[in-house]
Amino acid sequence: MTEYMGSDDMLTIQTAVDAATGSTAPQAREGDEPPPRSPEHNPIDWLRENLFPNWGNTVLTIVFGGVILVTVRALMRFAFSEERVWGAVWTNVRLSMTYVYPEAQYHRVWISVGLATLLTGLTLAVWRAGDPVARRNIGRVITSFAAMAALAVVLAPFTASTKILWLVGLAILGGAGWAFRRASTHDQAVPPSYVWGAVVALIIAFLWLYPLGHYSFVDGAVQDPQPGTVAFSTKFPWTVVLLVGVAAYLIGTVIRDRLPSARLRPVLLLGWLLLVPVAFMVVLRDPSFDYGYVLGVDIPLYLAFALGGGALLWFVAAPNAGTLGRAVAAITLLVAAGSWGISLWFGVGMLQKVRISFLVLAFFAIAAPTFAGNEKGRRTYVIAWLTFLAVLHYFITITNTPSTVQDLNTPFFTGGFAITFLVSAASLLISFPIGVMMALGRTSKMPIFRVLSTLYIEIIRGVPLITVLFAFDVLLPLFLPANMDPSRVAGIILAMTLFGAAYMAENIRGGLQSVRKGQYEAAEALGMTTAQTTTFIVLPQALRNIIPAMVGGIIATFKETSLLAIVGIFDFLLIYKSIVPNQTAFRSVRWEGLLFVAAVYWVCTYSMSRASRRLERKLGVGTH
Amino acid sequence: MATTTTTHTRPPFWRDAVVMKWLAQVAVLALVLATLFFFANQAGDNLALRDIDTSFDFIDISPGFDISEGIDTKPDTGGRALWVGMVNTFRVAGAGLVMATLLGVLVGVARLSHNWLVQKVASVYVETFRNIPLLVQILFWFAVVTGGLSPLTEETGPIPGWLIISQKGASIPRVFAADGFYQWLVFLVIGAAVGRYVHYRLATKRDTEGGDTRPNLMAFGVLLAFAVVGWFAHPVFSWLGSVFNGIASGIDSIPVPLIQALLAAFIITATVLWIRRFLASFVTPAGRAKMTDDDIFRVVFAGVIGLIGTLVIVRWTGLSSWIHNSGRDFFEFLAAKFSSDRTGQPIDAMKPQVVVPGRFPQLGPSGLTATQWFLPVFIGVVIYTAAFIAEIVRGGILAVAKGQTEAASALGLKRSQLLRLVVLPQAFRIILPPLGNQYLNLVKNTSLAIAVGYADLVNVGTTLQNQSGKAIQVIAIWMLFYLACSLTISVIVNYFNNRMRIVER
């Protein structure tokens, strides 16, 4: 394949966009505010300048205005038509979020969501995320929202009295926004936390006050919607979860000033990394541990590897370990390879955990000279080993422990949005290290690594995801030993991981190429080894440079998980595509579900891309 | 491999970077090969256990199903069915590429419009369609076509008999190559060559002697003249038919081993030339530069690839005889097109037509029809890809240095001229590589057609897989096909990219 396809070109265009958004054409910067000191515009002047500057533009404005009116009118007529059965969406929200997950265990779902909001609150506080929002902009946003809503109301198929009621309400809202804007000066701003707080308060108020109606299933039969607000079993947990987030934010504001952020931030990042597996494997799945086995085998095994491996690493990571250290690392690798070889080729049963631990220990031992240093460095390295091993053993145990919520009739204990989220998060997490390795391989001076990585990346990038999914779904059982029977979801995650890793690798390669040559030369001048240069000098800079591209990759992966519907996994899309139209109460109701799915995906990806743009501006990436 | 200098004593091998690097590489390669071998071994056992074979015989036997649309709806072999699927993929991808480019450029330019409304509409378009998964969009358009459009009757319009848009798809009059088309094409080719020459002469004259000689107009006139004359005179080229017949029988008489020998000789020559050129690049005026172990690897690798290619040609006689037959068939096809009884007009057209074969009316074959399965895939990929192309175009235009536009304005160029003559040519250079990426994505994304039942390669392959149980083979064919498509697009885009590149002194 060809070189130009690399993401260095993507970086070029990214740089181009950044340079552009940074410097030229204020109109091009969508959603951006005018500079604070711009002179006050007369609305008539503004219209003349931006909509009717000359004949050509006047025609354009009229044509596009007409198109907008027609489109909004069609959308409103569609959404509020008598034929629409929006109840099909509201009734199935739970089904679409968790699929077969039992109602009786639903508190586990709320604990998972609560953990996420907790981490979100803490993160926002500790990173001091967000910029102060100018009060004038808040007023402007409220006014323009009211204006757009008023346009929609005018074009909607409501009765005259409903329309008037809405318009009066919106006029009051818009007027309030305008008054707020006029009452504020240019330099008045509110902290971002006020805005978030207001959003949380609005959501809670909506849940408790808005008469959306109460839609539900009882014993699989759809009930007639009850008037009133949403069900207590929905609004109460949401309120608690959101308040947990608020509380976490407040706690975060307190501790961020008392604790050094260099300590706090890694802990929070680790929390985010662990959130997905913990929420899914521990909270939702609820493993039923055999405590005798845990105490008798699992914990001693951990202790043995922790102590033995720790001592070994303490020795190998010493700066003067020299040839003996290397020999010890090589012997560890041989032992690991032997344990795998014996169990695979001679069929000798051996604990999977032991083999994996040996392998990980070998890699730690080989990498030790790179991290070798004084007493403190060695201690950190051993602690890293203990932590990694603990997490690893914990997850191996949990994966191999039967779940108490597993419904025996379904291949997986949950589905819907939960599985969409699980698959995208898991595949992203696992594909990151693979992507880093592949990118390093492709830019390496070692030819066999380069050829292998290039082949892998280009083959994967040359085929559509759906063929890879089909391949893993159909062929994986054929290529594995008969006693290994991975669940379909595991196969799908593997496919998404290997697919995503190729794209991730190309992004990272773009980052690697953006690191200046002087950095390598300086590292060499300091006497660093190639591994040390890569780990401590090149990768940190490369990864920082590609944060926007990575967010693009995350968004792409998230959107791609919708393909699970094609291979028949009951993800978020397939529930509204196949299950809901087959329910007796909602026979062939398709549009509503599809629009709801589209809206949820849109909200997720759009907020991610906005956050990435903000981050990009903050980091100053691309504006060299 | 070790090419360390001998000025100091060599370190022990475990401290020798070159040795250790090669050791690690060979170890990893061995591990990869061992893993692959392990999986292949397992697959062999499992396949034998489940009584699944890995032969490709399904390609030559009846597939046992019909295809909803395409060049052949009742294929008589599995291979033919897959080919129909590939052509359907090409159809939707080709039409999609053109439309997505047009729409994308339009939206991209609109995002930079000075008109506030136009710019906002374009932004909303991009942000909406870029952030919704393509599959959801395709399903949505499928619901729109099958549930939102009017049912098909004789009177379905907007313009009954000319433009039909219905639940069964859309149809417009079809223009197609009729009897004398290929003879007429010869006239066009000659006309284009003469026109180009005329253009060259007139342009030279304009540049040397001044005055407007209107080269474009004159060249176009020449082409038009040839087209008009050829419309009536095209039977004069019927003699080409016997020429092509002769070439076909000539190819037929070449023995297959000769073709094998030619192909093998070509591969060997190409390999040797590449290696010689590579080695020659090390010769500098200061003498021969030292080759690193990486460079030696490149030479060895090229040699191995050449050797494998030669072996494939020699051992796989089927490939050569396929090339042989295809070449003969191609010229026989041309010969048939040039036969002397093809004297009718070169181009013809037919109105779309509603036929009622059973109880339900259908769109007949006479019009140019986009079926209810084609439409959602087509609309979906066009709208989705155009949103990305728009962002690329916008980025490319904004990346053109501001001084360029200012200089152009200072020269007194109008805004349209500025865009056409200064900004777009420079922006194109930046746009091209990511645009090529989007084209690749579009082709790959057409595989989502399976969700709405459009008979593309993946869809046909899935049916074939269910009918015959040949999962491995079908998946291999899919991947090879898409890899070949990706490679082709890469090569084309790369060619233009190299041509467009700024020539640096």
Short mmCIF file of C-alpha atoms in Angstrom, two decimals, chain B residues 2 40 43 72 163 165 187 198 240 266 269 284 307 405 418 456 500:
data_model
loop_
_atom_site.label_atom_id
_atom_site.label_comp_id
_atom_site.label_asym_id
_atom_site.label_seq_id
_atom_site.Cartn_x
_atom_site.Cartn_y
_atom_site.Cartn_z
CA ALA B 2 26.77 -8.01 11.59
CA ALA B 40 -4.29 -23.20 10.87
CA ALA B 43 -8.81 -25.00 11.87
CA ASP B 72 -27.66 -11.16 -14.11
CA LEU B 163 -39.38 10.53 -13.85
CA ILE B 165 -40.16 8.04 -7.75
CA PHE B 187 -14.36 8.63 -34.61
CA VAL B 198 -5.32 21.85 -33.09
CA LEU B 240 -11.74 -3.26 -37.43
CA PHE B 266 8.73 -9.80 -16.49
CA THR B 269 13.44 -8.41 -14.84
CA THR B 284 28.15 8.41 -4.55
CA LEU B 307 11.12 -15.43 -6.31
CA THR B 405 -5.80 35.65 -1.42
CA LEU B 418 -9.77 34.32 -6.92
CA ASP B 456 -23.75 -6.12 -3.12
CA MET B 500 0.27 17.75 -7.99
#
